[in-house]
Tab-separated table of C-alpha atoms in Angstrom:
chain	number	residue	atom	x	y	z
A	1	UNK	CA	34.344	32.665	-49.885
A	2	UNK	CA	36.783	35.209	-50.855
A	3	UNK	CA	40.218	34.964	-52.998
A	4	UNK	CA	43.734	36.320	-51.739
A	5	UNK	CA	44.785	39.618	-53.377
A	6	UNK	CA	47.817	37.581	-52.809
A	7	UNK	CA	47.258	35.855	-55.820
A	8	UNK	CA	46.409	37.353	-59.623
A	9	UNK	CA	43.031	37.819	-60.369
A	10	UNK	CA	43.136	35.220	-63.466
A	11	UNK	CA	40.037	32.842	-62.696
A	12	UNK	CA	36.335	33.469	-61.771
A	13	UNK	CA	36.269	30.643	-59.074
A	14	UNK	CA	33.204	28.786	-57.886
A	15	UNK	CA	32.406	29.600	-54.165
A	16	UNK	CA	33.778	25.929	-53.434
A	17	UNK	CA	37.385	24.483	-52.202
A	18	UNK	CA	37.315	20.996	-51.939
A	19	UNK	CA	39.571	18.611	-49.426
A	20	UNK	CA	39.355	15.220	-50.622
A	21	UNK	CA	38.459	13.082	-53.597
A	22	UNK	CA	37.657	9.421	-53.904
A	23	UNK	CA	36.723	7.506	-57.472
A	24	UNK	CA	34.416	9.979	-59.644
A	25	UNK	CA	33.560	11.936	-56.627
A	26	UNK	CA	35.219	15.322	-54.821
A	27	UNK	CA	34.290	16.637	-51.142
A	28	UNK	CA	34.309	20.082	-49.792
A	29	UNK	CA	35.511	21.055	-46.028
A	30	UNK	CA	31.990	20.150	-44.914
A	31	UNK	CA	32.299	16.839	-46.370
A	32	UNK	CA	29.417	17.570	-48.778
A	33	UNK	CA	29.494	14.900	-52.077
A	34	UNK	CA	30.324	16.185	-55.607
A	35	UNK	CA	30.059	13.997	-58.394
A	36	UNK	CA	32.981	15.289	-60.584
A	37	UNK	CA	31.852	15.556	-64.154
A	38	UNK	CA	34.274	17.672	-65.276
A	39	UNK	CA	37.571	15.491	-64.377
A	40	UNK	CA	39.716	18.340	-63.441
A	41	UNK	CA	39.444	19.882	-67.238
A	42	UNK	CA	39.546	15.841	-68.565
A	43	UNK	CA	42.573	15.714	-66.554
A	44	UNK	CA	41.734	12.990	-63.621
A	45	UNK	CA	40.776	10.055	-66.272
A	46	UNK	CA	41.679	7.484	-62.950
A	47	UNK	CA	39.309	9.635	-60.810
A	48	UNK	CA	40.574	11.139	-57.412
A	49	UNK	CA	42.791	9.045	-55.091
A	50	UNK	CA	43.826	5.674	-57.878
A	51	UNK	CA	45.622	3.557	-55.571
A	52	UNK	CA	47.633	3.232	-58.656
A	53	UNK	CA	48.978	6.589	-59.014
A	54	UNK	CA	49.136	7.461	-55.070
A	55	UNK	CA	51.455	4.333	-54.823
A	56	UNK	CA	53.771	6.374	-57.660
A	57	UNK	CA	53.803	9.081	-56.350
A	58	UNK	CA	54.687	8.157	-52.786
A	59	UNK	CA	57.314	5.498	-54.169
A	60	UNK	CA	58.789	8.113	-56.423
A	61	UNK	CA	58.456	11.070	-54.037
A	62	UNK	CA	60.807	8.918	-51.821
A	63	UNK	CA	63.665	8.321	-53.709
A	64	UNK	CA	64.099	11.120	-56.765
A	65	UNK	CA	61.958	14.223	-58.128
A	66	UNK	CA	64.455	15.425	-60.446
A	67	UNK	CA	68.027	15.414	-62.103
A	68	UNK	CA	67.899	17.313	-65.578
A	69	UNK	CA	67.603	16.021	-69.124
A	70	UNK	CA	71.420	16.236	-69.041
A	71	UNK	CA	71.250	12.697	-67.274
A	72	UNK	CA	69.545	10.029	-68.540
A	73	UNK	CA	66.303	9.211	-66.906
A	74	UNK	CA	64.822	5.431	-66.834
A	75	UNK	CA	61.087	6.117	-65.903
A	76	UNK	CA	61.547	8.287	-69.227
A	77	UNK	CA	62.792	5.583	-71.478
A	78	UNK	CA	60.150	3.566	-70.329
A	79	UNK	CA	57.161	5.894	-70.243
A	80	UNK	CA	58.247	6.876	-74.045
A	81	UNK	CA	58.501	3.050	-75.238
A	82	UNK	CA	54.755	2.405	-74.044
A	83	UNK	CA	53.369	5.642	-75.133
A	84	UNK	CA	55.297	4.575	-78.875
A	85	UNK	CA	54.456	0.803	-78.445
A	86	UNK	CA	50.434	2.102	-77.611
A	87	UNK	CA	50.319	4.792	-80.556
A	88	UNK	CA	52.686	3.593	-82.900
A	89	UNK	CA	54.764	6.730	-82.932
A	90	UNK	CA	58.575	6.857	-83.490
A	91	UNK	CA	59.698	8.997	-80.614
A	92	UNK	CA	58.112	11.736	-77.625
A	93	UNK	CA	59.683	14.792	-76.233
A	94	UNK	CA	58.040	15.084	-72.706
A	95	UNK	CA	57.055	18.689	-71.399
A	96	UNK	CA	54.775	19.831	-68.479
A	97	UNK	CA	51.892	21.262	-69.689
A	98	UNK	CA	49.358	21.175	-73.410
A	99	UNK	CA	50.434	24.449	-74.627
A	100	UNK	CA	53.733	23.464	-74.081
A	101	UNK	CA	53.669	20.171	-76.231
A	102	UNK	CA	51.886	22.061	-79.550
A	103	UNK	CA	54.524	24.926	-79.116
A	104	UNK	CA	56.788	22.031	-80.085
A	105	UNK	CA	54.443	21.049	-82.453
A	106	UNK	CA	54.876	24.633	-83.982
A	107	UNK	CA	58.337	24.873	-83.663
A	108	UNK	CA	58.696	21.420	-85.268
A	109	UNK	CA	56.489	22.646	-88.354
A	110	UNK	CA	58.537	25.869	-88.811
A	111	UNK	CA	61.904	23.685	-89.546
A	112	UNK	CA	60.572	20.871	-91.051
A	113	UNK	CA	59.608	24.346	-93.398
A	114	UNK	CA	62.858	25.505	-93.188
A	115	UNK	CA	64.306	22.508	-93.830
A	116	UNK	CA	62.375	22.395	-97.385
A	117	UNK	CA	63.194	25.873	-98.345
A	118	UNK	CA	60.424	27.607	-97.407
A	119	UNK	CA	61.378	31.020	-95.535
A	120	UNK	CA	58.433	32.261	-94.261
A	121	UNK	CA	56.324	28.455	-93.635
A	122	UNK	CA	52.317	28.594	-92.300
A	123	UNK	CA	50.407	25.816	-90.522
A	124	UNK	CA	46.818	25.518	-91.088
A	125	UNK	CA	44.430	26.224	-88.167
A	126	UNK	CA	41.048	26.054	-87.914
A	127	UNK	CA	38.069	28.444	-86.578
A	128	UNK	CA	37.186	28.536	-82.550
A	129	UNK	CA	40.589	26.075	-82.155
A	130	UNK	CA	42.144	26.287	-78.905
A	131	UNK	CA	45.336	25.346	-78.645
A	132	UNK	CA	47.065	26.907	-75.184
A	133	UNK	CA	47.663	30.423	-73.733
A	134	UNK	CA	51.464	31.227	-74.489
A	135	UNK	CA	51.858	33.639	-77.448
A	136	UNK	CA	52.100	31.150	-79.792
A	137	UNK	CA	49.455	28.792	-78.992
A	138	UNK	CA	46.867	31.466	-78.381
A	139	UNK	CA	47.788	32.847	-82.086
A	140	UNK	CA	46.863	29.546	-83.823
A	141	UNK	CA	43.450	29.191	-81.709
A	142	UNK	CA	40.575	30.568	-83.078
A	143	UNK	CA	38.996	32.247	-80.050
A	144	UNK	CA	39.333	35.931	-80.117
A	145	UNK	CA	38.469	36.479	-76.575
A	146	UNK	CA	41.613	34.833	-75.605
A	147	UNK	CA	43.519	36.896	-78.158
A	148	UNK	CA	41.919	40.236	-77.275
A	149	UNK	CA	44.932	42.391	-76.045
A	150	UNK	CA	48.188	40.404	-76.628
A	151	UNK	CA	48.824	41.967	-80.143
A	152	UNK	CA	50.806	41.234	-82.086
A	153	UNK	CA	50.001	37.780	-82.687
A	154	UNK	CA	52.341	35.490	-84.128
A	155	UNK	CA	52.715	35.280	-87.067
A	156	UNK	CA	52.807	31.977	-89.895
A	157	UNK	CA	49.020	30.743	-89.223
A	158	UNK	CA	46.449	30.609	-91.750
A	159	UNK	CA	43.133	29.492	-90.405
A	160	UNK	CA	40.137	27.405	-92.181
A	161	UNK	CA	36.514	26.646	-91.270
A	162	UNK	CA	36.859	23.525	-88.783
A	163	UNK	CA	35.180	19.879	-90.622
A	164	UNK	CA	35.587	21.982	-94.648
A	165	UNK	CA	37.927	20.129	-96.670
A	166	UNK	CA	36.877	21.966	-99.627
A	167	UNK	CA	38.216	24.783	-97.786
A	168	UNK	CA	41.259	23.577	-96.683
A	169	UNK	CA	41.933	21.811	-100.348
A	170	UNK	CA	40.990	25.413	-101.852
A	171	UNK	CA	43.732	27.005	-99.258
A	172	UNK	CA	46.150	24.086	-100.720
A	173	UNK	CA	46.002	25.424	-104.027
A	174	UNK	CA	46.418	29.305	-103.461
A	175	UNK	CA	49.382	28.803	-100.625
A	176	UNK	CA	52.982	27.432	-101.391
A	177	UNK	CA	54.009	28.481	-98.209
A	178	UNK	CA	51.477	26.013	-96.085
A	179	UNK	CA	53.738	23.444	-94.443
A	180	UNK	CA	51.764	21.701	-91.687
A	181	UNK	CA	47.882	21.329	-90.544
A	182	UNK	CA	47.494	21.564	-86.640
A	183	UNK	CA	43.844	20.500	-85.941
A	184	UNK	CA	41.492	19.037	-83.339
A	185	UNK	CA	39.872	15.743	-83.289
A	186	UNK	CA	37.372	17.404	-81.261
A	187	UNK	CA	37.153	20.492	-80.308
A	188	UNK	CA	36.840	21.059	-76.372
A	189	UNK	CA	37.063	24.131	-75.431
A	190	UNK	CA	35.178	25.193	-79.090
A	191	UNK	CA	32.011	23.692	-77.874
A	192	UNK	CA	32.302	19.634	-78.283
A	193	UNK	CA	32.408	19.712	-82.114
A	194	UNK	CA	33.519	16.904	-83.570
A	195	UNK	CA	35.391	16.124	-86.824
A	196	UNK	CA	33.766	14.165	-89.289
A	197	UNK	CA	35.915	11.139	-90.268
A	198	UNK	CA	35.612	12.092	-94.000
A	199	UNK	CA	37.312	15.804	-92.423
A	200	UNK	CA	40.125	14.065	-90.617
A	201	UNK	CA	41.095	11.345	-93.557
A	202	UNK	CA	40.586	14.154	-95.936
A	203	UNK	CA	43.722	16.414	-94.251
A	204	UNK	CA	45.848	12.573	-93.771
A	205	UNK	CA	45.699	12.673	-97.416
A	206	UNK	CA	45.843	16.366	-98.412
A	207	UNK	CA	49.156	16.385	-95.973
A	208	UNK	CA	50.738	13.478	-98.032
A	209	UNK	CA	49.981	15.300	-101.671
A	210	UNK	CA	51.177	18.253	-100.456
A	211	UNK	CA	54.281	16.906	-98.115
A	212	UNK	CA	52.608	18.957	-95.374
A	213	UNK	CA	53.232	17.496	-91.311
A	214	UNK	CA	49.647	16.743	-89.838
A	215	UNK	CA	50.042	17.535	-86.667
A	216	UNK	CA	47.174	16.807	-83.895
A	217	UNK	CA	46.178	18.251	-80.919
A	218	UNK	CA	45.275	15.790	-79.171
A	219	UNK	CA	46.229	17.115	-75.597
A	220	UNK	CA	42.124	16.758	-74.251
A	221	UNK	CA	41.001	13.849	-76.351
A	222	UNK	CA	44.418	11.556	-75.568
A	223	UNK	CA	44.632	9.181	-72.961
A	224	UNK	CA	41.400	7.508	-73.323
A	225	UNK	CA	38.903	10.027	-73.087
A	226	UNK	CA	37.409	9.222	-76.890
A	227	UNK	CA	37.142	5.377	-76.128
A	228	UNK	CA	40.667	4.759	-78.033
A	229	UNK	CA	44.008	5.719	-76.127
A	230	UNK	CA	43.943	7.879	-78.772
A	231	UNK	CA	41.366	9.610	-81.356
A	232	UNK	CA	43.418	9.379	-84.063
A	233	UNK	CA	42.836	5.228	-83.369
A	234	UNK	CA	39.632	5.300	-84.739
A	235	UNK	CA	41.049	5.822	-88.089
A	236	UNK	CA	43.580	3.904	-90.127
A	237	UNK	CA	46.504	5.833	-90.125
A	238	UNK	CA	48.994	7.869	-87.962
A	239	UNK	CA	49.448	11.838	-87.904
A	240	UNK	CA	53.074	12.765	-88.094
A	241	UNK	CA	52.831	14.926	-84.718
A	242	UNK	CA	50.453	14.414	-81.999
A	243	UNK	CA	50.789	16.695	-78.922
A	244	UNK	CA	48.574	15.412	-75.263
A	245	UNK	CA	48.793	15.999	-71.564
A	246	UNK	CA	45.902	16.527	-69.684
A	247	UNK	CA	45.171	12.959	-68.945
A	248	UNK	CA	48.590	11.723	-69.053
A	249	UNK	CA	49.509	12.209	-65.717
A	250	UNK	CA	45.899	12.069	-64.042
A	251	UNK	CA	46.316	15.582	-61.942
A	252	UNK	CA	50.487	15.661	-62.055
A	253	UNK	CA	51.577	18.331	-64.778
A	254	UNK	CA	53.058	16.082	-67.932
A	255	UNK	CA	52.504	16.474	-71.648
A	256	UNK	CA	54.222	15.127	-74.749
A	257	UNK	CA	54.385	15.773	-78.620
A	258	UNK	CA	55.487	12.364	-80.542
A	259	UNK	CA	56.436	12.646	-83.757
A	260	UNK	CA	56.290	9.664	-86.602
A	261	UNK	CA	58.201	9.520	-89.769
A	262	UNK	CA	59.514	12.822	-92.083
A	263	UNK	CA	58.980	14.411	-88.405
A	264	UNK	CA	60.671	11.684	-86.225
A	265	UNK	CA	63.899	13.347	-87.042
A	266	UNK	CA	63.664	16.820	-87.291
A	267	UNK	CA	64.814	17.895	-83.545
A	268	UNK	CA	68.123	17.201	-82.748
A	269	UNK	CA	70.392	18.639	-79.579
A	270	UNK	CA	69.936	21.883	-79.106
A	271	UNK	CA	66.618	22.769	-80.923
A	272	UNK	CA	64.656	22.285	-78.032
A	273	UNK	CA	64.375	21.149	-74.259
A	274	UNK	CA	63.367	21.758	-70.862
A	275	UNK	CA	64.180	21.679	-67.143
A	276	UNK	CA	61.497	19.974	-66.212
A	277	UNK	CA	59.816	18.221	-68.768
A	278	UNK	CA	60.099	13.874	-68.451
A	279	UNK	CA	62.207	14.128	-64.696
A	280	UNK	CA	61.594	11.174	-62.679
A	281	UNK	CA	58.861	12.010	-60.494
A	282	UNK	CA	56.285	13.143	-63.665
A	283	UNK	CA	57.196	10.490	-65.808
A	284	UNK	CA	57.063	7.989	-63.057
A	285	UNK	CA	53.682	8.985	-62.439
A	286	UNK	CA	52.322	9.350	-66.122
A	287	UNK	CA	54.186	5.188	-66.635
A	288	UNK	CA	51.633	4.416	-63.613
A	289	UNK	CA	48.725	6.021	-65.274
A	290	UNK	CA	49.087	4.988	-68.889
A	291	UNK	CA	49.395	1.196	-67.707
A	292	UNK	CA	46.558	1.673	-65.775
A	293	UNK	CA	44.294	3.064	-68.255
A	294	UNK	CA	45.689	0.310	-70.662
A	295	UNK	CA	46.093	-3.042	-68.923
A	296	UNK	CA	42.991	-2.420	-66.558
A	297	UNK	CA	40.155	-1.839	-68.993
A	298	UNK	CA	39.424	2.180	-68.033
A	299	UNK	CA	40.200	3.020	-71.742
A	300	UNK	CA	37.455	0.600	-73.251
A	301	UNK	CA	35.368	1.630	-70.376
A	302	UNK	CA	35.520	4.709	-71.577
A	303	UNK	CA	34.099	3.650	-75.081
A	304	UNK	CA	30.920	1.599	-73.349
A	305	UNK	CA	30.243	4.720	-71.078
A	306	UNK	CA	30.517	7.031	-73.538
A	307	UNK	CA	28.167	4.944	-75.172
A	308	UNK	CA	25.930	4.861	-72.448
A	309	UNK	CA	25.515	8.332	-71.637
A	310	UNK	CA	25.158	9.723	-75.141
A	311	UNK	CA	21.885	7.745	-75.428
A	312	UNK	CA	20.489	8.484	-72.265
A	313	UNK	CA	21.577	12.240	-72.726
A	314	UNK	CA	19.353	12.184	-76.299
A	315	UNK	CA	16.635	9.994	-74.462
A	316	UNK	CA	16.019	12.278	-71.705
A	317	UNK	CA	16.679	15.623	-73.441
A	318	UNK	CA	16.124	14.492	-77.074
A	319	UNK	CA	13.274	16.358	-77.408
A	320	UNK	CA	13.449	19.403	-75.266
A	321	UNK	CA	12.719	22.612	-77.220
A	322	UNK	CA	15.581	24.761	-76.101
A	323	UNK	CA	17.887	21.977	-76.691
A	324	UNK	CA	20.031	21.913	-79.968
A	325	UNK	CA	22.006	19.237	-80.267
A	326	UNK	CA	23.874	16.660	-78.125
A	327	UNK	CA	27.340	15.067	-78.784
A	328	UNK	CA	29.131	12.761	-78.101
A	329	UNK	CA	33.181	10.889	-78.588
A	330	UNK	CA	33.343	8.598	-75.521
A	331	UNK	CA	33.616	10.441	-72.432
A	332	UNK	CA	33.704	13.680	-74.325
A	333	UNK	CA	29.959	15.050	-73.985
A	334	UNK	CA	28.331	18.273	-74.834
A	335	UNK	CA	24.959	19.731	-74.896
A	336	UNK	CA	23.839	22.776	-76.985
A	337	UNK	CA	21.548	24.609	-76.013
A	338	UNK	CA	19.784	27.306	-77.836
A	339	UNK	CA	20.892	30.126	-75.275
A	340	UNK	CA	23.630	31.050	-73.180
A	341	UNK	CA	23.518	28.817	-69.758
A	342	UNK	CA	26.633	29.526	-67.932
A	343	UNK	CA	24.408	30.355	-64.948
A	344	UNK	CA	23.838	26.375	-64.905
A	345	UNK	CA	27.375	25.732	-63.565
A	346	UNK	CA	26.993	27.428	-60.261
A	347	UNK	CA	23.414	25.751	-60.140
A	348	UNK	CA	24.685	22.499	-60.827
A	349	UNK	CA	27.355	23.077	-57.718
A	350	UNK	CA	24.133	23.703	-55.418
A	351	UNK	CA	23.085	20.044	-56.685
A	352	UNK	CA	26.455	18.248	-55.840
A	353	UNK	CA	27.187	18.547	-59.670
A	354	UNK	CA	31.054	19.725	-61.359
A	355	UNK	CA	29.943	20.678	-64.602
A	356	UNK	CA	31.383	23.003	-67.339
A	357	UNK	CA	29.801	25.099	-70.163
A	358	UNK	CA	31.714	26.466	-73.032
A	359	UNK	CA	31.176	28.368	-76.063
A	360	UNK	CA	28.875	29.724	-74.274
A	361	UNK	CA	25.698	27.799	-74.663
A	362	UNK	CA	27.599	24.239	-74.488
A	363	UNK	CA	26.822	22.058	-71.293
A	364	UNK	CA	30.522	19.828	-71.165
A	365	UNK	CA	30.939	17.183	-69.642
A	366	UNK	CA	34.197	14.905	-69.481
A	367	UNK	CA	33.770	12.788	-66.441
A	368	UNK	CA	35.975	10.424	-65.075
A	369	UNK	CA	36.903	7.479	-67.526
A	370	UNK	CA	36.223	4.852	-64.227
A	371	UNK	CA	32.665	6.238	-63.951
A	372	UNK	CA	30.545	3.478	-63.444
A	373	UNK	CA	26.492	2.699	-65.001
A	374	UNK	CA	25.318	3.254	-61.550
A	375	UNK	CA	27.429	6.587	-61.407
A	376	UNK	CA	26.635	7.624	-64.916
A	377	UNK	CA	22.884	7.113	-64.020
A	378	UNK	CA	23.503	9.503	-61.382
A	379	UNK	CA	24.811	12.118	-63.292
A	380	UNK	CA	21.732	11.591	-66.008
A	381	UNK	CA	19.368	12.661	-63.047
A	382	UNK	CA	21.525	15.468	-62.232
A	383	UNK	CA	21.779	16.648	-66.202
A	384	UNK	CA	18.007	15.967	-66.315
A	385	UNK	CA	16.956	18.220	-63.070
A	386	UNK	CA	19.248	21.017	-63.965
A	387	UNK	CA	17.907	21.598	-67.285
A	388	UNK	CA	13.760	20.749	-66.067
A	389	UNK	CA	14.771	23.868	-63.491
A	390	UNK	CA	16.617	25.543	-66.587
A	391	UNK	CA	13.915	25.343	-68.591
């Protein structure tokens, strides 16, 4: 299968284009089954084909796409006052895309510095972050290879071992210019590491000594995909930024920062915007998804599932010699291995199996949030035969 020279030579695609979807499951143009354990990059929470979101999108396809932000838009209002009423955030500025909702993040941390005096203000990052591909975004991840040949870097980030808060409180006492933490609750793309609780309550109350902003990414663990709409909800307290998208609109580009607070207020007219960003069509779409991942159970699914496969993963591969550790935040899985294995993802496409591996030696998976026991026992066999052949 070969690739237009048509188009730029960005991605190392799988020899596979698929036609259709249906639930957890994608076919190719010879109607052979996948089972999709990959969601799209945790982007299809609903699966392929949610009656839910097809009814949106042909509804809203039919009477409006688009207007401006210089109009007001109702499917906006409304989107925002669930997505506040569910998180418990003050307000959202909707964009298209995750790099696009932390570069608002960023800009938001810069003059909330600015604002306090500060002329030259730093957020916090953390090692192997990733946090999007524009200039800025790619800057405050900690992933060289993505860095490699965009210099200069922007400037203002100061970066931190990922789950040390003795690291972070000895940064707190050697920088006046810090003004905001941007972290993880999990880092995807980093390899499925996850944040220790003591980490993440650590920063809430380093940020409030410090009048710092602690601002999450939470663009790949929002909208279900940890078991609470989002991660942040397993704790007892709110960030003051939170950026998502991914998941939001189930496969229709969407994202939003939310701000709570000292933040709530810090953009006014002017300081920020976009064409596209919360127009009828996108919004109408994301209003569909959120209430169906609320009001029909998918997000608490997500939790029992999560459970589910986490212990069969350890059962079955618990004791494997060449594997290193398996993790788990509901439908947010990875398995280390103790070599690279990104030869397993074309092998697992022979098998009928989307999977992804990153960092290298990380098997991820971030299946549908619908998947059923039956389906999730399916992918268990699949896991368990590609890494017997691995092996």
């Amino acid at each position: 299968m070969s690739t237009s020279t048509a188009i730029m030579n960005t991605y190392a695609r799988l020899p596979v284009e698929f036609s259709r979807g249906q639930g957890i499951w994608l076919y190719d143009q010879h109607n052979k089954a996948y089972l999709d354990a990959l969601s799209g990059i945790a982007v299809c929470g609903l699966g392929h084909a949610h009656p839910a979101v097809t009814e949106a999108i042909c509804r809203q396809a039919g009477q409006l796409l688009h207007t401006s932000n210089l109009y007001h838009i109702s499917s906006q209002q409304r989107l925002a006052e669930r997505l506040c009423a569910i998180s418990g955030m003050d307000n959202v500025f909707f964009c298209n895309s995750g790099a696009e909702a932390n570069e608002a993040a960023i800009k938001m941390a810069r003059l909330f510095g600015h604002k306090k005096g500060i002329d030259i203000p730093n957020i916090l990052v953390f090692d192997h972050a990733f946090h999007g591909r524009t200039l800025a975004t790619l800057s405050a991840s900690g992933n060289r290879k993505i860095q490699a040949g965009f210099e200069p870097l922007t400037k203002g980030f100061v970066r931190a071992p990922y789950d040390d808060l003795a690291a972070v409180e000895t940064i707190a006492k050697n920088n006046p210019n810090i003004v905001a933490v941007l972290v993880e609750p999990v880092q995807g793309e980093g390899g499925v590491h996850i944040a220790s609780a003591a980490f993440l309550d650590g920063l809430r109350r380093l940020c409030d000594e410090h009048d710092w902003l602690l601002m999450l990414d939470e663009v790949q663990t929002g909208n279900g995909r940890t078991g609470q709409y989002f991660a942040f909800q397993h704790h007892d307290w709110l960030p003051d930024v939170l950026s998502t998208a991914k998941g939001l609109g189930n496969g229709i580009p969407v994202g939003a920062t939310f701000a709570h607070g000292k933040a709530a207020g810090l953009f006014g007219p002017g300081n920020h915007g976009s064409t596209f960003g919360g127009n009828p069509f996108a919004t109408s779409v994301a209003l569909a998804t959120v209430t169906t991942l609320v009001d029909d159970g998918v997000v608490a699914n997500a939790a029992q599932m999560g459970d589910y496969l986490l212990k069969g993963l350890q059962q079955r591969l618990g004791d494997k010699p060449f594997v290193r550790q398996i993790r788990g935040h509901g439908l947010m899985l990875g398995i280390e291995l103790n070599r690279d294995c990104g030869e397993l993802v074309g092998k697992a496409l022979e098998q009928g199996l989307l999977i992804n591996v990153t960092a290298g030696s990380v098997i991820r998976l971030l299946p549908p949030l619908i998947i059923s026991t039956d389906e999730a026992d399916q992918l268990l066999d699949g896991i368990d035969r590609l890494l017997s052949d691995f092996s």
